[in-house]
PDB file of C-alpha atoms in Angstrom:
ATOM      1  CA  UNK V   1       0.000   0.000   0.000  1.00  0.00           C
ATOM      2  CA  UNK V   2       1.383   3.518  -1.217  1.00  0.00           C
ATOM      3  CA  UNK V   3       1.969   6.141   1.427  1.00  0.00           C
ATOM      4  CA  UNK V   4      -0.275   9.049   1.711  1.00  0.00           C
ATOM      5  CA  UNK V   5       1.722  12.407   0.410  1.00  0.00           C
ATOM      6  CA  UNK V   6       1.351  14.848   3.748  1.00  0.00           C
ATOM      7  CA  UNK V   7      -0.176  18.101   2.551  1.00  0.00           C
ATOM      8  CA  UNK V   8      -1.679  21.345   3.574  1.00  0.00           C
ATOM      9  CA  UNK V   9      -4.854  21.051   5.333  1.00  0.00           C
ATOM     10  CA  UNK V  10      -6.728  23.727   2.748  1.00  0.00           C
ATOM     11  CA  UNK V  11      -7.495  21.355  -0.086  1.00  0.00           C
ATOM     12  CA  UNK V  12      -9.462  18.557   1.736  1.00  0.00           C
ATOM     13  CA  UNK V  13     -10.651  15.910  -0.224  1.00  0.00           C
ATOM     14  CA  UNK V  14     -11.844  17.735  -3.118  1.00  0.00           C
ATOM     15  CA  UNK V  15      -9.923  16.146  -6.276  1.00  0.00           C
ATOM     16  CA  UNK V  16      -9.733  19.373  -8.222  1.00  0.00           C
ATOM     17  CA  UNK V  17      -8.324  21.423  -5.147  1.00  0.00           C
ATOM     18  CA  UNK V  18      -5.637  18.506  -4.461  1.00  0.00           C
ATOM     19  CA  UNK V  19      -4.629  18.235  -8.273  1.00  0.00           C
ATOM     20  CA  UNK V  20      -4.398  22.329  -8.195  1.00  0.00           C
ATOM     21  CA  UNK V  21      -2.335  22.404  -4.527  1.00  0.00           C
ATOM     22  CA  UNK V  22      -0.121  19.170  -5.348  1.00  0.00           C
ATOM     23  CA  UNK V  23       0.745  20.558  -9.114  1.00  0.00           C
ATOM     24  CA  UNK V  24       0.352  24.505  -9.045  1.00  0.00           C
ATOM     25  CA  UNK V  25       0.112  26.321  -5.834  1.00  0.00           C
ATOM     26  CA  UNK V  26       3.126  28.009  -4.691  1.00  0.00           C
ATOM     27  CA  UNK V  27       5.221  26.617  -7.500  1.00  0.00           C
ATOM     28  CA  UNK V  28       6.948  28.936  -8.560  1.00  0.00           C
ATOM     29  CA  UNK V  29       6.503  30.833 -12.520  1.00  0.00           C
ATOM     30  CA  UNK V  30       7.958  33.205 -14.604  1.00  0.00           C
ATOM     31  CA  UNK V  31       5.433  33.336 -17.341  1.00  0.00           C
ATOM     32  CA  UNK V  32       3.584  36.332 -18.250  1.00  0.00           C
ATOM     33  CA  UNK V  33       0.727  33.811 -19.974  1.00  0.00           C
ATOM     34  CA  UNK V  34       0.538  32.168 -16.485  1.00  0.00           C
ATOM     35  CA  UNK V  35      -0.257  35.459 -15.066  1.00  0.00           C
ATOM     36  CA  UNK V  36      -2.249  36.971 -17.071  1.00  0.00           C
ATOM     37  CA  UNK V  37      -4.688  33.874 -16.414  1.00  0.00           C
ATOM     38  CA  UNK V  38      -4.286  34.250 -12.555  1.00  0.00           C
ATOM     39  CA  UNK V  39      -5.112  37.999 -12.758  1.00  0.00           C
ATOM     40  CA  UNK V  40      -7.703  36.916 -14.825  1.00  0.00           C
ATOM     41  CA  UNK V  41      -8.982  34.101 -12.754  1.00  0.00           C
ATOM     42  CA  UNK V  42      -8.404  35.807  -8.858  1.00  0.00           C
ATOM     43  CA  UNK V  43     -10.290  39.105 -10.144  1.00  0.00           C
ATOM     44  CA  UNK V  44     -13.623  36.875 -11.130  1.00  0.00           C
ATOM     45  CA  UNK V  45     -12.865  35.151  -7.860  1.00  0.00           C
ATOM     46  CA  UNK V  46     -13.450  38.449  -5.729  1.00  0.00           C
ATOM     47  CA  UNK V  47     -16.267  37.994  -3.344  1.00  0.00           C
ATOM     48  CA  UNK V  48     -16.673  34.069  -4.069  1.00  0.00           C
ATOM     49  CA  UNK V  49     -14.589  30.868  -3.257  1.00  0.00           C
ATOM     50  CA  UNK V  50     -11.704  29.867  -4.819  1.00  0.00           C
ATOM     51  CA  UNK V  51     -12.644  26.452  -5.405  1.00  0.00           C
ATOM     52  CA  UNK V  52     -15.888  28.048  -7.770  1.00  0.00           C
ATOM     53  CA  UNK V  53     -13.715  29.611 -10.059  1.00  0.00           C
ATOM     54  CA  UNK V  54     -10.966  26.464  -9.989  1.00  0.00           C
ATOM     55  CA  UNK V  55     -14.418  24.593 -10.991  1.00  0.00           C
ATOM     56  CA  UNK V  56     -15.424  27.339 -14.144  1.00  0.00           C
ATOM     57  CA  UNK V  57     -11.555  27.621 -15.332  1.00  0.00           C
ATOM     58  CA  UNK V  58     -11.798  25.562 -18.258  1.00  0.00           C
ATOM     59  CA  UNK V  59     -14.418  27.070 -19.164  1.00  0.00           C
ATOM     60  CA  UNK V  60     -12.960  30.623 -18.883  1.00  0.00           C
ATOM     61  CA  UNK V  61      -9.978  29.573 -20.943  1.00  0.00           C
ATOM     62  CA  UNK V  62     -12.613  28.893 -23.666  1.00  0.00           C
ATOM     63  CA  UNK V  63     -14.217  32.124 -23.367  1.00  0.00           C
ATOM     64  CA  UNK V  64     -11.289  34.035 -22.809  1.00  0.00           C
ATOM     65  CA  UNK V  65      -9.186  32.971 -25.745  1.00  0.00           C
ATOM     66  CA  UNK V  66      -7.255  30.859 -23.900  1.00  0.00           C
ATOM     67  CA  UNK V  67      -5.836  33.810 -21.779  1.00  0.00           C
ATOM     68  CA  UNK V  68      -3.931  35.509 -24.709  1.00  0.00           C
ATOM     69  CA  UNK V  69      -3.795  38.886 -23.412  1.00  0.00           C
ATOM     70  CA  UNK V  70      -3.627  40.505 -26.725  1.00  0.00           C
ATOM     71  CA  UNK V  71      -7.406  39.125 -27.984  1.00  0.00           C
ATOM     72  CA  UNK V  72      -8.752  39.688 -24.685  1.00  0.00           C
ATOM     73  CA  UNK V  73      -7.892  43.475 -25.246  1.00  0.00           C
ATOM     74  CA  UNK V  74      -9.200  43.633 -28.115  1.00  0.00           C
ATOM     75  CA  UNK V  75     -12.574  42.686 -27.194  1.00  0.00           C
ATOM     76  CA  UNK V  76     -15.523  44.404 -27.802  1.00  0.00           C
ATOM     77  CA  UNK V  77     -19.028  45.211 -26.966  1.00  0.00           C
ATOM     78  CA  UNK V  78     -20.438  41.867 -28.682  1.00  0.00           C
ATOM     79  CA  UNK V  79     -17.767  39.676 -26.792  1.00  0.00           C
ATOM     80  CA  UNK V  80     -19.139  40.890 -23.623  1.00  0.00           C
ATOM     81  CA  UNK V  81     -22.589  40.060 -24.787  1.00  0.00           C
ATOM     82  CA  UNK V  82     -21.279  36.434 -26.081  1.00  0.00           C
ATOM     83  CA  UNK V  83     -19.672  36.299 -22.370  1.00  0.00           C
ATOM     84  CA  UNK V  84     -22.975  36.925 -20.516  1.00  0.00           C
ATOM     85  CA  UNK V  85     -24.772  34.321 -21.862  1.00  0.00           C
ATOM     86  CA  UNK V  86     -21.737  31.930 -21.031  1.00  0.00           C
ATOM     87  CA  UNK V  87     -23.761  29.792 -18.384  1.00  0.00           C
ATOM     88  CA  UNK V  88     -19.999  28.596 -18.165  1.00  0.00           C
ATOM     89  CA  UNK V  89     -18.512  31.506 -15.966  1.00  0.00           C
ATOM     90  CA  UNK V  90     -19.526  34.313 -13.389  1.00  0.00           C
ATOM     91  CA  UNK V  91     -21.588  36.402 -15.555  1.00  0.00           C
ATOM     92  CA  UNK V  92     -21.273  39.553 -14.350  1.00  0.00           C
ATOM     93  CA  UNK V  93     -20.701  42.599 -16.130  1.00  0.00           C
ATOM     94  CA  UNK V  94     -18.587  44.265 -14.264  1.00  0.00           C
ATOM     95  CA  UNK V  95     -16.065  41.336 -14.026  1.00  0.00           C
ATOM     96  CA  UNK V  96     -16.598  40.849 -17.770  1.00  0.00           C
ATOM     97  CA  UNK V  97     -15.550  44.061 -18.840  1.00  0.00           C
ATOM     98  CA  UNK V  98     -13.139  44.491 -16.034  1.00  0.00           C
ATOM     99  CA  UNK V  99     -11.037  41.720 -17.478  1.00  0.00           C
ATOM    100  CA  UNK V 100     -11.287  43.066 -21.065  1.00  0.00           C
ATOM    101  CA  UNK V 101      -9.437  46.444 -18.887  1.00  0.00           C
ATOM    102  CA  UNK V 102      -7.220  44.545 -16.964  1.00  0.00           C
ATOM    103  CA  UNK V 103      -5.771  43.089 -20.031  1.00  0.00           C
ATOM    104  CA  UNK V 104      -4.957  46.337 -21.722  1.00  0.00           C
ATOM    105  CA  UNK V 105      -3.381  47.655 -18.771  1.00  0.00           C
ATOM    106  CA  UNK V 106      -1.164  44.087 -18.505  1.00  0.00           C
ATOM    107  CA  UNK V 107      -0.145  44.923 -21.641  1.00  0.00           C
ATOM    108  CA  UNK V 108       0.709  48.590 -21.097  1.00  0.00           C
ATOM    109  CA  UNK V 109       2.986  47.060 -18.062  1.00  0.00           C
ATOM    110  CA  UNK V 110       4.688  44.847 -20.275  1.00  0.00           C
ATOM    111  CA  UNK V 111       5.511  47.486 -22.496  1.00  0.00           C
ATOM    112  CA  UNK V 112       6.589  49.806 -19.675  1.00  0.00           C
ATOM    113  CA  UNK V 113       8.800  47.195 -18.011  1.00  0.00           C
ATOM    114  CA  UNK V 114       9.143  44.160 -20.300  1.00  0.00           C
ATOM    115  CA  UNK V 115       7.080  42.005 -19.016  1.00  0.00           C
ATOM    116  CA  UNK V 116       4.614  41.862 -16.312  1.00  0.00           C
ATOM    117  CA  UNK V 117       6.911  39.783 -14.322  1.00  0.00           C
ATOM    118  CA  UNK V 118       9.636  41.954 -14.250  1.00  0.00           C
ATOM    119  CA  UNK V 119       6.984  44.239 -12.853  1.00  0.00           C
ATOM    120  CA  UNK V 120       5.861  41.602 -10.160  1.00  0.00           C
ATOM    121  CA  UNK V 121       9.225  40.807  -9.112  1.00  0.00           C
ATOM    122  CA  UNK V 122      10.333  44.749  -8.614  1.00  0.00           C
ATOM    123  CA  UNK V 123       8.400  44.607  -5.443  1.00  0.00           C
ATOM    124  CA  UNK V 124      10.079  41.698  -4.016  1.00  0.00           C
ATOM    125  CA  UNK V 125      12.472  41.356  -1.283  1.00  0.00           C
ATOM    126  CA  UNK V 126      15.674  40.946  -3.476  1.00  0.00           C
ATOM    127  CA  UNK V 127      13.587  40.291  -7.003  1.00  0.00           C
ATOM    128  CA  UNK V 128      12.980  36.777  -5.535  1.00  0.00           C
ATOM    129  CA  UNK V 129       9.710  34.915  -4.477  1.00  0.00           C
ATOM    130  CA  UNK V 130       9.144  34.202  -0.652  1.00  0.00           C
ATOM    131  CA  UNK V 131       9.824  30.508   0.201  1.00  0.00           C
ATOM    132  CA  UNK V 132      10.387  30.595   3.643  1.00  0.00           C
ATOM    133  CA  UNK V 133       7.402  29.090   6.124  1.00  0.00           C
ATOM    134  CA  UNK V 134       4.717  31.164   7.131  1.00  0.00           C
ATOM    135  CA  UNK V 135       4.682  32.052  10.896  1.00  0.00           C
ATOM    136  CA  UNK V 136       1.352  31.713  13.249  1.00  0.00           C
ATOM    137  CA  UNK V 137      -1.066  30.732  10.155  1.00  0.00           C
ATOM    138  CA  UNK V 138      -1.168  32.013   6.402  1.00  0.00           C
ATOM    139  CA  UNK V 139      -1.782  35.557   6.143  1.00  0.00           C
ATOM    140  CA  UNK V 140      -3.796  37.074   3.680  1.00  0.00           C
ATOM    141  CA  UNK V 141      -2.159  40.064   2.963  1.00  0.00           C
ATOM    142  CA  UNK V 142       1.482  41.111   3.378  1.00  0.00           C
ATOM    143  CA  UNK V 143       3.369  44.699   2.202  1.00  0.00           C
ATOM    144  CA  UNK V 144       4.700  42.924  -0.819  1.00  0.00           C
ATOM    145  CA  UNK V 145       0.832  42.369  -1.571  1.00  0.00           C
ATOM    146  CA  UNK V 146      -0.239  45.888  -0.010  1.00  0.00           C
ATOM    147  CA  UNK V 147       2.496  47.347  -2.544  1.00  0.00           C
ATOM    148  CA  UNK V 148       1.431  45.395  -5.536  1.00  0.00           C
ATOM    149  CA  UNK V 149      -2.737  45.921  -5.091  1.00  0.00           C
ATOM    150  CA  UNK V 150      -1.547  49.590  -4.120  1.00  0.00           C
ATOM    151  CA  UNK V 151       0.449  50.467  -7.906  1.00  0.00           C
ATOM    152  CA  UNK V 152      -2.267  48.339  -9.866  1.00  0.00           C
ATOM    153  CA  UNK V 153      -4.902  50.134  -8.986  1.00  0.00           C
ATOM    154  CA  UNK V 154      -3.197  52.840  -9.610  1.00  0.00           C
ATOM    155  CA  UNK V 155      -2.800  52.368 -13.124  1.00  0.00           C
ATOM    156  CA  UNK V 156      -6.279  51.689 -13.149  1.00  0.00           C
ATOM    157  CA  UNK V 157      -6.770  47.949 -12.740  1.00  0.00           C
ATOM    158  CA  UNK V 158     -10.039  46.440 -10.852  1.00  0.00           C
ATOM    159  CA  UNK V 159     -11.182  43.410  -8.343  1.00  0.00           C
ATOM    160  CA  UNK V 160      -7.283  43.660  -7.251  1.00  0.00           C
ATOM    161  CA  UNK V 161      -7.075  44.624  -3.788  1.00  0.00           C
ATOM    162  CA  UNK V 162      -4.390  43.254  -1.434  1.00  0.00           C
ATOM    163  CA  UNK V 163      -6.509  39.491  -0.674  1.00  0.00           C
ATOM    164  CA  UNK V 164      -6.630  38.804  -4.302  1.00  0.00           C
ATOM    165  CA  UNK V 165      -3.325  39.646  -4.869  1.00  0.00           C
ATOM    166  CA  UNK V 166      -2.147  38.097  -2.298  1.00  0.00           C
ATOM    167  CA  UNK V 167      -3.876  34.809  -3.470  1.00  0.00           C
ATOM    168  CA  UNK V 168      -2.836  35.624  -6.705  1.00  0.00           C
ATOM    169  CA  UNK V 169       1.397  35.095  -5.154  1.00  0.00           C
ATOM    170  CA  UNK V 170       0.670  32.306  -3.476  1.00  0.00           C
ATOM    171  CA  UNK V 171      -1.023  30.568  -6.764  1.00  0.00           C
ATOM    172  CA  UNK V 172       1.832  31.533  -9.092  1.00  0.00           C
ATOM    173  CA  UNK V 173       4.765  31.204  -6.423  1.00  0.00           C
ATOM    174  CA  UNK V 174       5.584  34.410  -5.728  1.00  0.00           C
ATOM    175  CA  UNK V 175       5.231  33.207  -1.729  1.00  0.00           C
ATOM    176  CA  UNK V 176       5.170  29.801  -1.018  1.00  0.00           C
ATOM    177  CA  UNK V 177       2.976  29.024   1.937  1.00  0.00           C
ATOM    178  CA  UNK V 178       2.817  25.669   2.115  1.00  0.00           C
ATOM    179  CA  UNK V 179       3.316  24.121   5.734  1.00  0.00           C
ATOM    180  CA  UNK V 180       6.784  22.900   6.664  1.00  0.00           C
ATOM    181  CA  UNK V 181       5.531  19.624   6.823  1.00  0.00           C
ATOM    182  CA  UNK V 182       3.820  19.466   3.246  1.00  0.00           C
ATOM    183  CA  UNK V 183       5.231  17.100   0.713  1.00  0.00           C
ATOM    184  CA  UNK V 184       4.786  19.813  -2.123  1.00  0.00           C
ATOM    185  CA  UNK V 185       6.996  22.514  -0.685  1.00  0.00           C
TER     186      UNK V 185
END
């Protein structure tokens, strides 16, 4: 009989959420693609679980062009129409159209400093992710997050406050918070 891998307590027996915390969460990226999905994915998240979202994300790929940032900017009043009637994802308007936004303004910060993870990364400690344990429970906001939400909205971007982005570096690795005794560290 095959051990049991020890893992964070968060994803309980839910198949999609273990898949999702054993392959992706905390692991570490450096793809702009990858982010632009996360930003995309945490900002329909706002005010719901995660595990709702996890649940739609095929489904969002599909209706968001498979994440390409440059198509989602370019859509237009009938492809948030088409997107309302997607029984698929959150249909709500404001998320709807906030993505569309959200994606021009990625780009704009990938023209501004290369890429968006260049941007990311300026606001860590040392350019690096976070991979030490978290003390007294996971928090859900740090500086580094405070810092990020802070400039974003800023520049104008939506559903992006300090929670979401701090979910959003702990799903693409900027922090990794899983326990010390977790076998996906």
């Amino acid at each position: 009989m095959s051990k049991q891998p020890h893992r964070c307590a968060w994803p309980g027996t839910d198949e999609l959420y273990i898949k999702y915390h054993d392959e992706e969460w905390g692991k570490e990226v450096h793809d702009d693609k990858i982010f632009f999905e996360f930003l995309l994915l945490e900002s329909a998240q706002a005010g719901l679980s995660w595990i709702t979202i996890l649940r739609r994300r095929e489904n969002y790929r599909k209706a968001f062009a498979n994440f390409d940032v440059k198509k989602v900017a370019a859509f237009t009043d009938d492809d948030v129409s088409r997107l309302l009637a997607d029984e698929g994802i959150i249909r709500n308007r404001l998320k709807i159209t906030t993505s569309i936004t959200n994606a021009q303004l990625f780009m704009n910060i990938q023209k501004e400093f290369g890429s968006f993870d260049k941007y990311l990364y300026s606001f860590m400690p040392g350019s690096k992710a976070i991979n030490k344990p978290p003390q007294g429970g996971i928090p859900v906001s740090t500086a580094e997050s405070d810092a990020i939400s802070k400039d974003m909205k800023k520049r104008g971007f939506k559903f992006f406050g300090t929670t979401i982005c701090y979910a959003f570096m702990q799903a693409t690795g900027m922090v990794n918070d899983h326990v010390l005794s977790c076998d996906f560290r």
